[in-house]
XYZ file of C-alpha atoms in Angstrom:
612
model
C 0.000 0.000 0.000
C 1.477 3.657 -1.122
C 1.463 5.690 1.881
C 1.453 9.235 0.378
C 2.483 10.946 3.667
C 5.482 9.358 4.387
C 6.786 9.317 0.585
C 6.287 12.819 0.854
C 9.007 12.869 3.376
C 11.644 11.401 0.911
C 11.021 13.840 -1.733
C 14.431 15.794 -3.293
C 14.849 19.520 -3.533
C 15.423 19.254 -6.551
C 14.347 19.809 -10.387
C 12.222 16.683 -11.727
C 9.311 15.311 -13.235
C 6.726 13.969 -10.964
C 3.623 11.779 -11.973
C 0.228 11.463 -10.441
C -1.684 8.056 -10.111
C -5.352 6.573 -9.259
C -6.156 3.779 -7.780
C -5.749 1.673 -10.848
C -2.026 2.772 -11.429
C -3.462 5.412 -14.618
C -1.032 8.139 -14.821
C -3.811 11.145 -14.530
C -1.037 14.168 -14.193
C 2.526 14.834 -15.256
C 4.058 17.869 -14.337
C 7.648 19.698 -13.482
C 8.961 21.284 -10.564
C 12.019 23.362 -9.748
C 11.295 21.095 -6.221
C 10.284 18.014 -6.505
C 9.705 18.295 -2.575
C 8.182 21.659 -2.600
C 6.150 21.131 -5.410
C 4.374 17.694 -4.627
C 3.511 18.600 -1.415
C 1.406 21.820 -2.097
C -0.698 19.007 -3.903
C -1.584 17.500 0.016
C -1.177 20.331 2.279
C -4.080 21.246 4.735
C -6.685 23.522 3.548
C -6.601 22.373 0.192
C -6.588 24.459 -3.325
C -9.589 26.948 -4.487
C -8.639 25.765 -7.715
C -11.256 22.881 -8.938
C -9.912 20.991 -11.559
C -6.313 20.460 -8.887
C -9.089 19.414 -6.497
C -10.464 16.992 -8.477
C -7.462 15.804 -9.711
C -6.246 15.190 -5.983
C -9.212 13.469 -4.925
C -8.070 10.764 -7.311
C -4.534 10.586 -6.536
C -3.581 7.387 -4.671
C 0.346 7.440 -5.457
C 2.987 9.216 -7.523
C 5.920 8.711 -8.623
C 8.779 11.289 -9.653
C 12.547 11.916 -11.931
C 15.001 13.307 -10.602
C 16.389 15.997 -14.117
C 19.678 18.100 -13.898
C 17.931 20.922 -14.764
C 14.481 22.577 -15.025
C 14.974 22.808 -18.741
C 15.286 18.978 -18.840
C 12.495 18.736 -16.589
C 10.425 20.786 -19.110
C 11.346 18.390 -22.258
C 11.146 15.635 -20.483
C 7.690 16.714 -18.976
C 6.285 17.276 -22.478
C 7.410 13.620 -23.390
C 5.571 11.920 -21.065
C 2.522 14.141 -21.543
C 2.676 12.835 -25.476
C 3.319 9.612 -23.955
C 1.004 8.819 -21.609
C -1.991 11.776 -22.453
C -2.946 12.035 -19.161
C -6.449 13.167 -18.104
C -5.746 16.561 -16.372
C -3.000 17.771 -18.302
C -3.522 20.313 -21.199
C -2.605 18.507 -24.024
C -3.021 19.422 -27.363
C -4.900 17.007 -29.878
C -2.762 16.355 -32.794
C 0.167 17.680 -34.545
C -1.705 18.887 -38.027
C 0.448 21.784 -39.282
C -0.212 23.511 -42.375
C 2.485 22.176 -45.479
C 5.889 23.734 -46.021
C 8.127 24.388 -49.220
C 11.192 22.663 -48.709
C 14.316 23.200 -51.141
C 16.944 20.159 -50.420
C 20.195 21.904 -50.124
C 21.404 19.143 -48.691
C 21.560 17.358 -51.995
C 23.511 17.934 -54.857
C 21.120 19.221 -57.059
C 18.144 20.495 -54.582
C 14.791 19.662 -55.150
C 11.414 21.531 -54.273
C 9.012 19.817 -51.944
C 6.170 20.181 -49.625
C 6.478 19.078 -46.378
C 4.792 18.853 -43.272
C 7.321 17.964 -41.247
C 10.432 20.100 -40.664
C 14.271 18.508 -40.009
C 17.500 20.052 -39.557
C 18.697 18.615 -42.394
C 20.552 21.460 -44.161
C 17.110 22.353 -46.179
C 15.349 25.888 -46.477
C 11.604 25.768 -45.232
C 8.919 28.426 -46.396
C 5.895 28.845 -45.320
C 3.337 27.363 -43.690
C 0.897 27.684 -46.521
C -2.700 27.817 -45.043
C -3.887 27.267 -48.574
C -2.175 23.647 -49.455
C -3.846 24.203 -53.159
C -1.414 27.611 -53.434
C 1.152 25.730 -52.354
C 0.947 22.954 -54.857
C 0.651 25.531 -57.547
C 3.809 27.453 -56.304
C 6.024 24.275 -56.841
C 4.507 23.120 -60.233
C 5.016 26.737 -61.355
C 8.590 26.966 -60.473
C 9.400 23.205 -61.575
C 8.007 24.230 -64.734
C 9.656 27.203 -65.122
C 13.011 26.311 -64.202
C 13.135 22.232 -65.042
C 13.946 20.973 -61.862
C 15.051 17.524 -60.353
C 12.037 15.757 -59.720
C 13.368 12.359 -58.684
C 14.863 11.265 -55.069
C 17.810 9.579 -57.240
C 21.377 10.943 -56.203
C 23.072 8.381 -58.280
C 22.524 7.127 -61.819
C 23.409 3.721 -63.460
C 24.911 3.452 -66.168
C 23.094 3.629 -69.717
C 20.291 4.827 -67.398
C 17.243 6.498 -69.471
C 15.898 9.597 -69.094
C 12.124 9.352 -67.818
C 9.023 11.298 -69.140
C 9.829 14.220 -67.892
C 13.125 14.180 -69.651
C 12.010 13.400 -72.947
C 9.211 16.698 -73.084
C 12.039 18.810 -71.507
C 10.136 19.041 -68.283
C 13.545 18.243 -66.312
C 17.263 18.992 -67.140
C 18.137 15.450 -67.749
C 20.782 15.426 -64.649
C 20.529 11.672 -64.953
C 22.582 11.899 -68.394
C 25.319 14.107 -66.781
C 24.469 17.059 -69.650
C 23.230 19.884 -66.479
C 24.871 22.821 -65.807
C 25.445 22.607 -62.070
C 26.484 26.307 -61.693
C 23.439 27.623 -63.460
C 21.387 25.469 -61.359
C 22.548 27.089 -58.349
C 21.812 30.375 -60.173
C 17.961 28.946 -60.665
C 18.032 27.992 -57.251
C 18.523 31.391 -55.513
C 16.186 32.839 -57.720
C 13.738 30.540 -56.616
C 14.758 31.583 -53.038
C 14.244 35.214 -54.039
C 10.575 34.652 -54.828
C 9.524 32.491 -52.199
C 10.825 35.191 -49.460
C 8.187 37.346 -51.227
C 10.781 38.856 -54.235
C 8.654 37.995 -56.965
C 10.657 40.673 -59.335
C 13.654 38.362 -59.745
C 11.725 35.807 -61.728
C 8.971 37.477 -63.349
C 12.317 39.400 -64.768
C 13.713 36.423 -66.039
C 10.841 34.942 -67.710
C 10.044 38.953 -69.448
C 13.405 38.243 -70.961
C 13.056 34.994 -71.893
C 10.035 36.108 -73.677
C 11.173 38.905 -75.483
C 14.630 36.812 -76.513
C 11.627 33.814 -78.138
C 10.024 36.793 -79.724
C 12.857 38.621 -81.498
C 14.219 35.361 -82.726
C 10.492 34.943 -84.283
C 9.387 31.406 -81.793
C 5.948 32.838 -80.820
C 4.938 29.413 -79.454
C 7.947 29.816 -77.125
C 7.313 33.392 -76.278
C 3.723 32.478 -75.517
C 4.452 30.049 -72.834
C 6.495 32.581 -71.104
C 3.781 34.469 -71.110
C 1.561 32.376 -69.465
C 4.564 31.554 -66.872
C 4.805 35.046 -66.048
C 0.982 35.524 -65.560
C 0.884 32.656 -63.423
C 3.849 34.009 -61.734
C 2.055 37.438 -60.955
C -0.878 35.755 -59.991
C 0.616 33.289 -57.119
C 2.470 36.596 -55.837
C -0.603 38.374 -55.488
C -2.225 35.845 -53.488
C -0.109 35.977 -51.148
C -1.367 37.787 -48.277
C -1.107 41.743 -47.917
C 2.105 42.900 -46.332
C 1.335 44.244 -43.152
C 3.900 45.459 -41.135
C 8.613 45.162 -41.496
C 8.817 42.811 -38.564
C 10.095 40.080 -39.935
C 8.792 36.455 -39.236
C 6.383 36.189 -36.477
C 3.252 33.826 -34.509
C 0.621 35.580 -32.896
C -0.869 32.878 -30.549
C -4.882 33.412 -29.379
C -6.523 31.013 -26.961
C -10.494 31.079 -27.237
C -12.664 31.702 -23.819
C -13.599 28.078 -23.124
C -17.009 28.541 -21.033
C -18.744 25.443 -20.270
C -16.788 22.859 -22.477
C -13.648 20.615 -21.981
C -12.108 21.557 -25.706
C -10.298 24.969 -26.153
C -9.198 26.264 -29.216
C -5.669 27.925 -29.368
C -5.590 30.017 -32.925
C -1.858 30.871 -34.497
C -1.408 33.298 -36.972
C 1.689 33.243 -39.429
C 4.181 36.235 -40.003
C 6.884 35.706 -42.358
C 8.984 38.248 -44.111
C 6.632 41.333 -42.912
C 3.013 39.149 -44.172
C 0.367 37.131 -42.888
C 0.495 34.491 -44.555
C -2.090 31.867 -42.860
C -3.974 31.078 -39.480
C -4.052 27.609 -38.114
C -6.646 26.613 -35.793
C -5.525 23.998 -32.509
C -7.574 21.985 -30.451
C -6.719 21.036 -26.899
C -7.891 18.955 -24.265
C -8.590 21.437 -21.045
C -10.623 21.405 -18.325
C -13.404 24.466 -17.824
C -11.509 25.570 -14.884
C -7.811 25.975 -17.237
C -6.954 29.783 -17.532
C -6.272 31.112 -20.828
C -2.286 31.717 -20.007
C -2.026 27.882 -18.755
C -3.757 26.782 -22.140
C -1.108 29.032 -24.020
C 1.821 27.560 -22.057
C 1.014 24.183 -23.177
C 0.266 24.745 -26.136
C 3.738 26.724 -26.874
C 5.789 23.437 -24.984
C 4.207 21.161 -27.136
C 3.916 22.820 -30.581
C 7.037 24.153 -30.922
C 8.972 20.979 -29.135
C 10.330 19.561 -32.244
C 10.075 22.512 -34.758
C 12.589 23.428 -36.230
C 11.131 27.163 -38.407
C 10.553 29.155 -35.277
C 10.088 32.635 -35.320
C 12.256 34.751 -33.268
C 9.097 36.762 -31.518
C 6.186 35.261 -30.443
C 3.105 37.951 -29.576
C 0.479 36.746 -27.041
C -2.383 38.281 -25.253
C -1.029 38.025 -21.359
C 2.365 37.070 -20.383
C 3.276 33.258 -19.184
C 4.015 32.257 -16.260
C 7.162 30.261 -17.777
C 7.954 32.726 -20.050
C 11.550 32.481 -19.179
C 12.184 29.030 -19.358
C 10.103 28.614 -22.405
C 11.605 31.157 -24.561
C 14.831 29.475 -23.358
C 13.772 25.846 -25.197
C 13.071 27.705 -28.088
C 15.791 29.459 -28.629
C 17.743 26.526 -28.213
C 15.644 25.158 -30.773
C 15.745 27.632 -33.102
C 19.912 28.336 -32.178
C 19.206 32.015 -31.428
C 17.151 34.044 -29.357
C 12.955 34.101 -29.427
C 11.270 36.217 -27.015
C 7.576 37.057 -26.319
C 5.942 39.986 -26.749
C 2.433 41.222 -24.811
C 2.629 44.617 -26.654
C 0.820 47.846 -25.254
C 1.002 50.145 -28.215
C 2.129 50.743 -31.807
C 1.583 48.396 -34.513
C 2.060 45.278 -33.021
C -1.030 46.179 -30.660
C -2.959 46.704 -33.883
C -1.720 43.605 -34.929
C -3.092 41.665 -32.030
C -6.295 43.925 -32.007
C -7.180 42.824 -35.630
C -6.236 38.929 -34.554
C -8.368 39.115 -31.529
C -11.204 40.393 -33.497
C -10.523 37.675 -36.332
C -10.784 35.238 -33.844
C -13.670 36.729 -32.308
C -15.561 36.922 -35.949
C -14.795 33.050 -36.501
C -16.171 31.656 -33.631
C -19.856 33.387 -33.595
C -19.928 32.356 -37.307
C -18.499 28.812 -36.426
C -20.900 28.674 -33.874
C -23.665 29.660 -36.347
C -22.540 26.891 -38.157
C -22.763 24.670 -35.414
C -26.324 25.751 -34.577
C -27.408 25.442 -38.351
C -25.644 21.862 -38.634
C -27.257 20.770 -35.517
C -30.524 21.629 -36.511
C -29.998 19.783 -40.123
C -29.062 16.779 -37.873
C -31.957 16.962 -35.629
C -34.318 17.443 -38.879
C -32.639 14.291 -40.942
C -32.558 11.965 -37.802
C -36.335 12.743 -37.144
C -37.113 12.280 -41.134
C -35.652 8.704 -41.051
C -37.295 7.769 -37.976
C -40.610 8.882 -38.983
C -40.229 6.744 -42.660
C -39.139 3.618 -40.910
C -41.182 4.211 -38.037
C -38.365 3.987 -35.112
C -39.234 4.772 -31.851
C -37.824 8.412 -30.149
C -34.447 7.834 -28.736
C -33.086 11.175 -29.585
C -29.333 10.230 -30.038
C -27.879 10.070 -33.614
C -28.596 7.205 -35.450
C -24.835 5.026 -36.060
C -25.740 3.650 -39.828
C -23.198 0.760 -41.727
C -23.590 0.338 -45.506
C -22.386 -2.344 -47.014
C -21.691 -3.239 -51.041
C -20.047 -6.272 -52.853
C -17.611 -5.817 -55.836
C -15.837 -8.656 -58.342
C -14.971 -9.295 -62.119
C -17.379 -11.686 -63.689
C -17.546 -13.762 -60.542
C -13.789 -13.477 -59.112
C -11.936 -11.465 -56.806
C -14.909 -10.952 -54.593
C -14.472 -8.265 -52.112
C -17.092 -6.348 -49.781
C -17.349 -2.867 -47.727
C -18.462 -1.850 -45.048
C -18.963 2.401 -44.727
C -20.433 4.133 -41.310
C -21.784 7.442 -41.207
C -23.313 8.650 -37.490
C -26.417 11.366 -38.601
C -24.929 12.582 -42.054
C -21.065 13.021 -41.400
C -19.007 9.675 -42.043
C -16.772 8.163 -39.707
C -13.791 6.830 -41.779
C -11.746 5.229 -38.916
C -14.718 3.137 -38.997
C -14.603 2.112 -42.342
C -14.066 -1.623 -43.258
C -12.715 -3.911 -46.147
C -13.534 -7.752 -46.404
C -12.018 -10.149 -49.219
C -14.210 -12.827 -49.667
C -12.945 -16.023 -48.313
C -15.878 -18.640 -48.558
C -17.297 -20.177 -51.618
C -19.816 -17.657 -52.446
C -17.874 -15.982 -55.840
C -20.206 -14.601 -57.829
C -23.057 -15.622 -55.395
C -23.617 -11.706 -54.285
C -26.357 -12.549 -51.477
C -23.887 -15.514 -50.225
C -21.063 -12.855 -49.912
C -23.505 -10.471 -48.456
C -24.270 -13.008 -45.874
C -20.642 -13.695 -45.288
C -19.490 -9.594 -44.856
C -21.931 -9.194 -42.312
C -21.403 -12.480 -40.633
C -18.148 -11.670 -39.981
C -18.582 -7.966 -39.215
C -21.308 -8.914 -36.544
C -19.563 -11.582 -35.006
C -16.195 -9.650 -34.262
C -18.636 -6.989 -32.758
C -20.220 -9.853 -30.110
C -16.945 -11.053 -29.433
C -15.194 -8.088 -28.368
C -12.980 -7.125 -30.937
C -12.432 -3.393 -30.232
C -13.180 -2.153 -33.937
C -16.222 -3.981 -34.261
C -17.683 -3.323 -30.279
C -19.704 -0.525 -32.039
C -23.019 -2.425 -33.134
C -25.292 0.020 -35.866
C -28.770 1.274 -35.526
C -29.548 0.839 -39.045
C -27.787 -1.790 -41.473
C -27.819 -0.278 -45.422
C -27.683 -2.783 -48.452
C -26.923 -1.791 -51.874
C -29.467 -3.576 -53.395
C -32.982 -4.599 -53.463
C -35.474 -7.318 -51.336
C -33.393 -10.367 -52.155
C -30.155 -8.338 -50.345
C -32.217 -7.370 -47.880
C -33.600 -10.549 -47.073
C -30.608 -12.000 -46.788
C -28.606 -9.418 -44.932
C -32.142 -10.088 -42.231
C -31.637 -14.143 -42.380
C -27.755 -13.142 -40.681
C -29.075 -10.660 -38.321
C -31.915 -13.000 -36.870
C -29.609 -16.378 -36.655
C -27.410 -13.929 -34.322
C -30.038 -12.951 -32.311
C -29.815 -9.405 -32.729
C -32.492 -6.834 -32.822
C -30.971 -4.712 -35.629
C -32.772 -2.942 -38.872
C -31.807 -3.761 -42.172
C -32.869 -1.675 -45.028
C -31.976 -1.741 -49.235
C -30.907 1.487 -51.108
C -32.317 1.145 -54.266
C -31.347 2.876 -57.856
C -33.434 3.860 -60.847
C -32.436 3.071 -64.003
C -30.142 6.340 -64.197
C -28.223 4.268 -61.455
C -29.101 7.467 -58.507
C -30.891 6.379 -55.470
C -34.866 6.018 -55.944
C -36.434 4.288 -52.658
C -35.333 2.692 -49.427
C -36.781 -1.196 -49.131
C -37.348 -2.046 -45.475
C -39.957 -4.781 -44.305
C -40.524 -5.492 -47.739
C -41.639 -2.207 -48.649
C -40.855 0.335 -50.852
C -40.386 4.148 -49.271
C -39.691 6.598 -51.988
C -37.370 9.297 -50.766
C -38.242 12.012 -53.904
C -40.794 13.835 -51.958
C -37.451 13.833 -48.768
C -34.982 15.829 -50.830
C -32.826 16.178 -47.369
C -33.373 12.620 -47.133
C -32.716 11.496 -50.428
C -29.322 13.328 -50.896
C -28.317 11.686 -47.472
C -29.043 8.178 -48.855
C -27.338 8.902 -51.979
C -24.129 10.172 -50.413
C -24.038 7.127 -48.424
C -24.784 4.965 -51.291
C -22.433 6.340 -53.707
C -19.558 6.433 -50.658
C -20.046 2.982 -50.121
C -19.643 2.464 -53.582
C -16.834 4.226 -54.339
C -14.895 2.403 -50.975
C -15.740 -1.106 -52.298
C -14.565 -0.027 -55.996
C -11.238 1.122 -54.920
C -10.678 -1.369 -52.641
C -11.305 -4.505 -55.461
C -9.308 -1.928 -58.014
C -6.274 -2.888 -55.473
C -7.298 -6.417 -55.281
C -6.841 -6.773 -59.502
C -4.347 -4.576 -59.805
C -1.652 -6.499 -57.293
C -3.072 -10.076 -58.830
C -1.932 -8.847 -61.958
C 0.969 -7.519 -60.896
C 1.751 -11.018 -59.205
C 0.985 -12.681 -62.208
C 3.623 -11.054 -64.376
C 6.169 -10.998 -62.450
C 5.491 -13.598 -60.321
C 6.099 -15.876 -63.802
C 9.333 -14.538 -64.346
C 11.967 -17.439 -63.425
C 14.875 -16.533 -60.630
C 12.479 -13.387 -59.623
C 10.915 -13.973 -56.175
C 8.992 -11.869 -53.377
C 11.534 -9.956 -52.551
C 13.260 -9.385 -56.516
C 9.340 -8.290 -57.684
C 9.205 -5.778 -54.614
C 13.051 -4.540 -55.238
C 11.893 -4.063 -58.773
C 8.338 -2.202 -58.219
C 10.538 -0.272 -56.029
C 12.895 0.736 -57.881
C 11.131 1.413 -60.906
C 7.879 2.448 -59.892
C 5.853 0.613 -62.336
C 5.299 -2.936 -64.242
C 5.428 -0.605 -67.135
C 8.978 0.940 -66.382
C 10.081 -2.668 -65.621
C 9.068 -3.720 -69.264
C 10.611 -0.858 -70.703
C 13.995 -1.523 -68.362
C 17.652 -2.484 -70.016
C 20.067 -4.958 -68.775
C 21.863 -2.676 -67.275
C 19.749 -0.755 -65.747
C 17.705 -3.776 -63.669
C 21.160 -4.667 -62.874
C 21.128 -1.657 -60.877
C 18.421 -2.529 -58.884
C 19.427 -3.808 -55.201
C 18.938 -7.979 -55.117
C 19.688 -8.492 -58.770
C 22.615 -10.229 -60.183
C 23.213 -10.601 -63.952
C 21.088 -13.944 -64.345
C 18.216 -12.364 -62.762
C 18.414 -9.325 -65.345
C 19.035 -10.774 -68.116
C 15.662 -13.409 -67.388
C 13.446 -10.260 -66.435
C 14.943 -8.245 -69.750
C 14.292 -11.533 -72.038
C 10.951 -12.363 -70.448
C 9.319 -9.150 -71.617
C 10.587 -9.381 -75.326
C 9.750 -12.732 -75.508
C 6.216 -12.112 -74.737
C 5.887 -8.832 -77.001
């Protein structure tokens, strides 16, 4: 038995980590002390805290336990670990790691690269950004691989005799891989392209005016034309870029929401970089009603920026932190120089966080709107659905699985399973079933043996399954129906099985349930939720027997191939990409591939012109 008072006595002045218990050993708190002994015991002194959530929490504490850290800047790291760790019910802790994408340019390679990335390494690379439109920053990299014919591949090193790809041959790419580039003028390419994603658009649009003119004069209009269109897409991505709004450089302006009643608060960042605003990302964190704003901030900054790399070097909140210091110290040993945070009182900067506040302010009445509205849509559809099938008034949303059955004239039989709670789908929930019984090409047998095997796993435990529905959906008519019921009843469940049926334009006409037929047409709400739900299941059982055909056929070829096993085929999808690229492959280049020796190439590269 852990007798709290007396481990109290053998706690160390000194920095640590210390972590609360219950009575079933559940880490429910981590947190960090300069004292580890003066620290845990405010927890139990007499009197106890005003402060309700710590009450709570201590009403539930039956032991703890606690690391002894050299510092109280490895106590904070190390505090935020565990947190991510563990996720511990009465710690703020922020819900997932989503971050808006990055460009990346890979000057860590020979001849860099342009990506997007949403994760950021000290590898050597320059990261711009965040983009909070991922569409704009798709567009920026096509633009400027187009424009200046950049690597595209991950290769570093080239076989051999190696052939250009695609790209290549329409002079989309330099052709590095046939040693012909100019490295220096490259580099020259490179920092232009660094120009205009710090916001110098000039440098480029210059360049392509030239080229233009130069295509012109020399009488290649085609030419000249699609340096037109480069620089007008070149003017336009600048110009959607946000307005500049003030010469300060790169910075985050960090907004927590007033939380109220709920157990969710919503921390809102807004990007500075090179004097504009160039996005707003929205954060989620688990907190409970009693969390202050500044405590919801401070976790929020020790977890976000933990393993960034691209951190600003000024931060602008509302209210200061209460570990401001020791904070701005981990991220400036993040970042390798100094970041400090600003609560400014005047000047610009106060304008700055006026307009964010207000921005904030703005987007949570209309997201609340929103909520209202979609709430009320919910309400409306659920009570439509129960008054056609004549369900009884339960008032919680209505869990509804869909299932559908795909194959090719009989074989490679597959089934899906799609769940939608109300009108919004749950895709974690989503499930896939290859046919493994003797029911190919017997639809209403492999109906049966989906939902067999669904329902079972859901009686027996299994932890995806536990969820049972309210409503089962069949694509298809009575015959589906009836025999998606005959599985239901030999279970002994109580469960209602309906059949979404098409007209002859293949769009959803009627439901069938208890061998009737309910027209939805006169239930537009209604009918567009059925459809959804029956094209979605649809479209999941498609793809998924797509895959199915696509790696037997795959298997098949090379499979056939003789002295090319499992692990040859893979090396050579790998490598390659593509069956396709395989085919096309010389000696000497599928000698390059890791695994194969010369017999092995020479049986691939003879296999595919035998058979041509």
């Amino acid at each position: 038995m852990f007798d709290i008072e007396e481990n109290l006595k053998t706690l160390p002045d000194k920095p640590g980590v210390y972590l609360h218990k219950n009575e079933y050993g559940e880490i429910i708190y981590v947190g960090k002390a300069i004292s580890l002994k003066k620290r845990v015991r405010q927890y139990f002194r007499s009197g106890g805290t005003n402060d309700k959530k710590v009450a709570a929490m201590v009403s539930h504490i039956t032991e703890f336990e606690y690391i002894v850290t050299q510092t109280e800047m490895e106590a904070l790291l190390l505090e935020n670990t565990l947190i991510k760790r563990y996720l511990p019910q009465y710690n703020v802790m922020l819900r997932d790691d989503k971050t808006y994408p990055y460009i990346k340019i890979t000057f860590g390679e020979e001849w860099p690269r342009l990506l997007k990335t949403r994760i950021l390494k000290n590898d050597g690379s320059k990261y711009f950004g965040p983009y909070a439109d991922v569409s704009a920053a798709n567009r920026i990299i096509d633009l400027l691989n187009d424009i200046f014919r950049l690597k595209r591949c991950a290769y570093e090193k080239f076989p051999e005799n190696y052939r250009p790809c695609l790209l290549g041959h329409i002079h989309k790419c330099r052709q590095i891989c046939q040693g012909i580039a100019d490295k220096e003028a490259y580099r020259k390419d490179i920092a232009a392209i660094v120009d205009f994603l710090k916001g110098h658009g000039d440098t480029v649009i210059s360049y392509l005016t030239k080229e233009m003119h130069e295509a012109s004069d020399e009488l290649h209009f085609e030419e000249a034309a699609k340096y037109r269109d480069y620089i007008a897409a070149a003017v336009s991505v600048t110009e959607k870029q946000r307005v500049e709004l003030l010469s300060y450089g790169n910075m985050d302006i960090i907004l927590a929401t007033d939380l109220g009643e709920n157990s969710v608060a919503q921390v809102t960042v807004f990007f500075v970089r090179n004097g504009r605003l160039v996005g707003r990302e929205n954060h989620y964190l688990d907190a409970g009603p009693e969390s202050l704003k500044k405590e919801i901030v401070g976790a929020f900054v020790s977890q976000y920026y933990a393993n960034q790399t691209m951190i600003p070097k000024e931060i602008v909140l509302e209210e200061h932190l209460d570990e401001e210091v020791l904070l701005a110290e981990m991220l400036s040993k993040n970042l390798g120089s100094g970041v400090k945070f600003v609560v400014p009182e005047r000047g610009r900067k106060k304008e700055l966080l006026r307009l964010a506040m207000n921005d904030v302010r703005e987007s949570m009445q209309l997201m609340q709107k929103r909520l209202q509205s979609e709430q009320e849509k919910e309400t409306s559809l659920a009570q439509m659905l129960r008054d056609i099938l004549h369900l009884p008034e339960e008032g919680h949303t209505l869990r509804m699985e869909a299932y559908d059955i795909s194959n090719t004239g009989g074989a490679d039989t597959v089934g899906a399973m799609v769940v939608f709670s109300g009108s919004h789908s749950i895709r974690s929930d989503y499930r896939r079933f290859k046919i493994r019984g003797n029911t190919q090409g017997d639809d209403y047998g492999a109906m049966q043996e989906v939902l067999y095997r669904r329902l079972k796993r859901g009686i027996n435990g299994d932890s995806g399954f536990s969820i049972l529905p309210d409503l089962i959906l069949i694509d298809g008519g009575t015959g589906h129906v009836h025999a998606a019921e005959q599985v239901v009843r030999a279970m002994g469940l109580n469960l209602l099985v309906a059949g979404m049926v098409k007209d002859d334009r293949h769009r959803t006409r009627a439901l069938i349930y208890q061998d009737r037929e309910l027209s939805l047409k006169e239930r537009p709400e209604l009918y567009r939720l059925i459809g959804n739900i029956q094209e979605e299941v649809h479209r999941f059982v498609i793809e998924y027997h797509r895959g199915v055909r696509k790696s037997v056929v795959i298997r098949s070829q090379l499979d056939e191939i003789p002295g090319v096993g499992e692990k040859r085929r893979n090396a050579l999808l790998t490598f390659f990409g593509s069956v396709e690229a395989v085919k096309e492959a010389d000696e000497q280049s599928l000698l390059a591939v890791p695994g194969m020796n010369i017999a092995a190439a020479r049986s691939v590269f003879q296999y595919f012109r035998n058979i041509q």
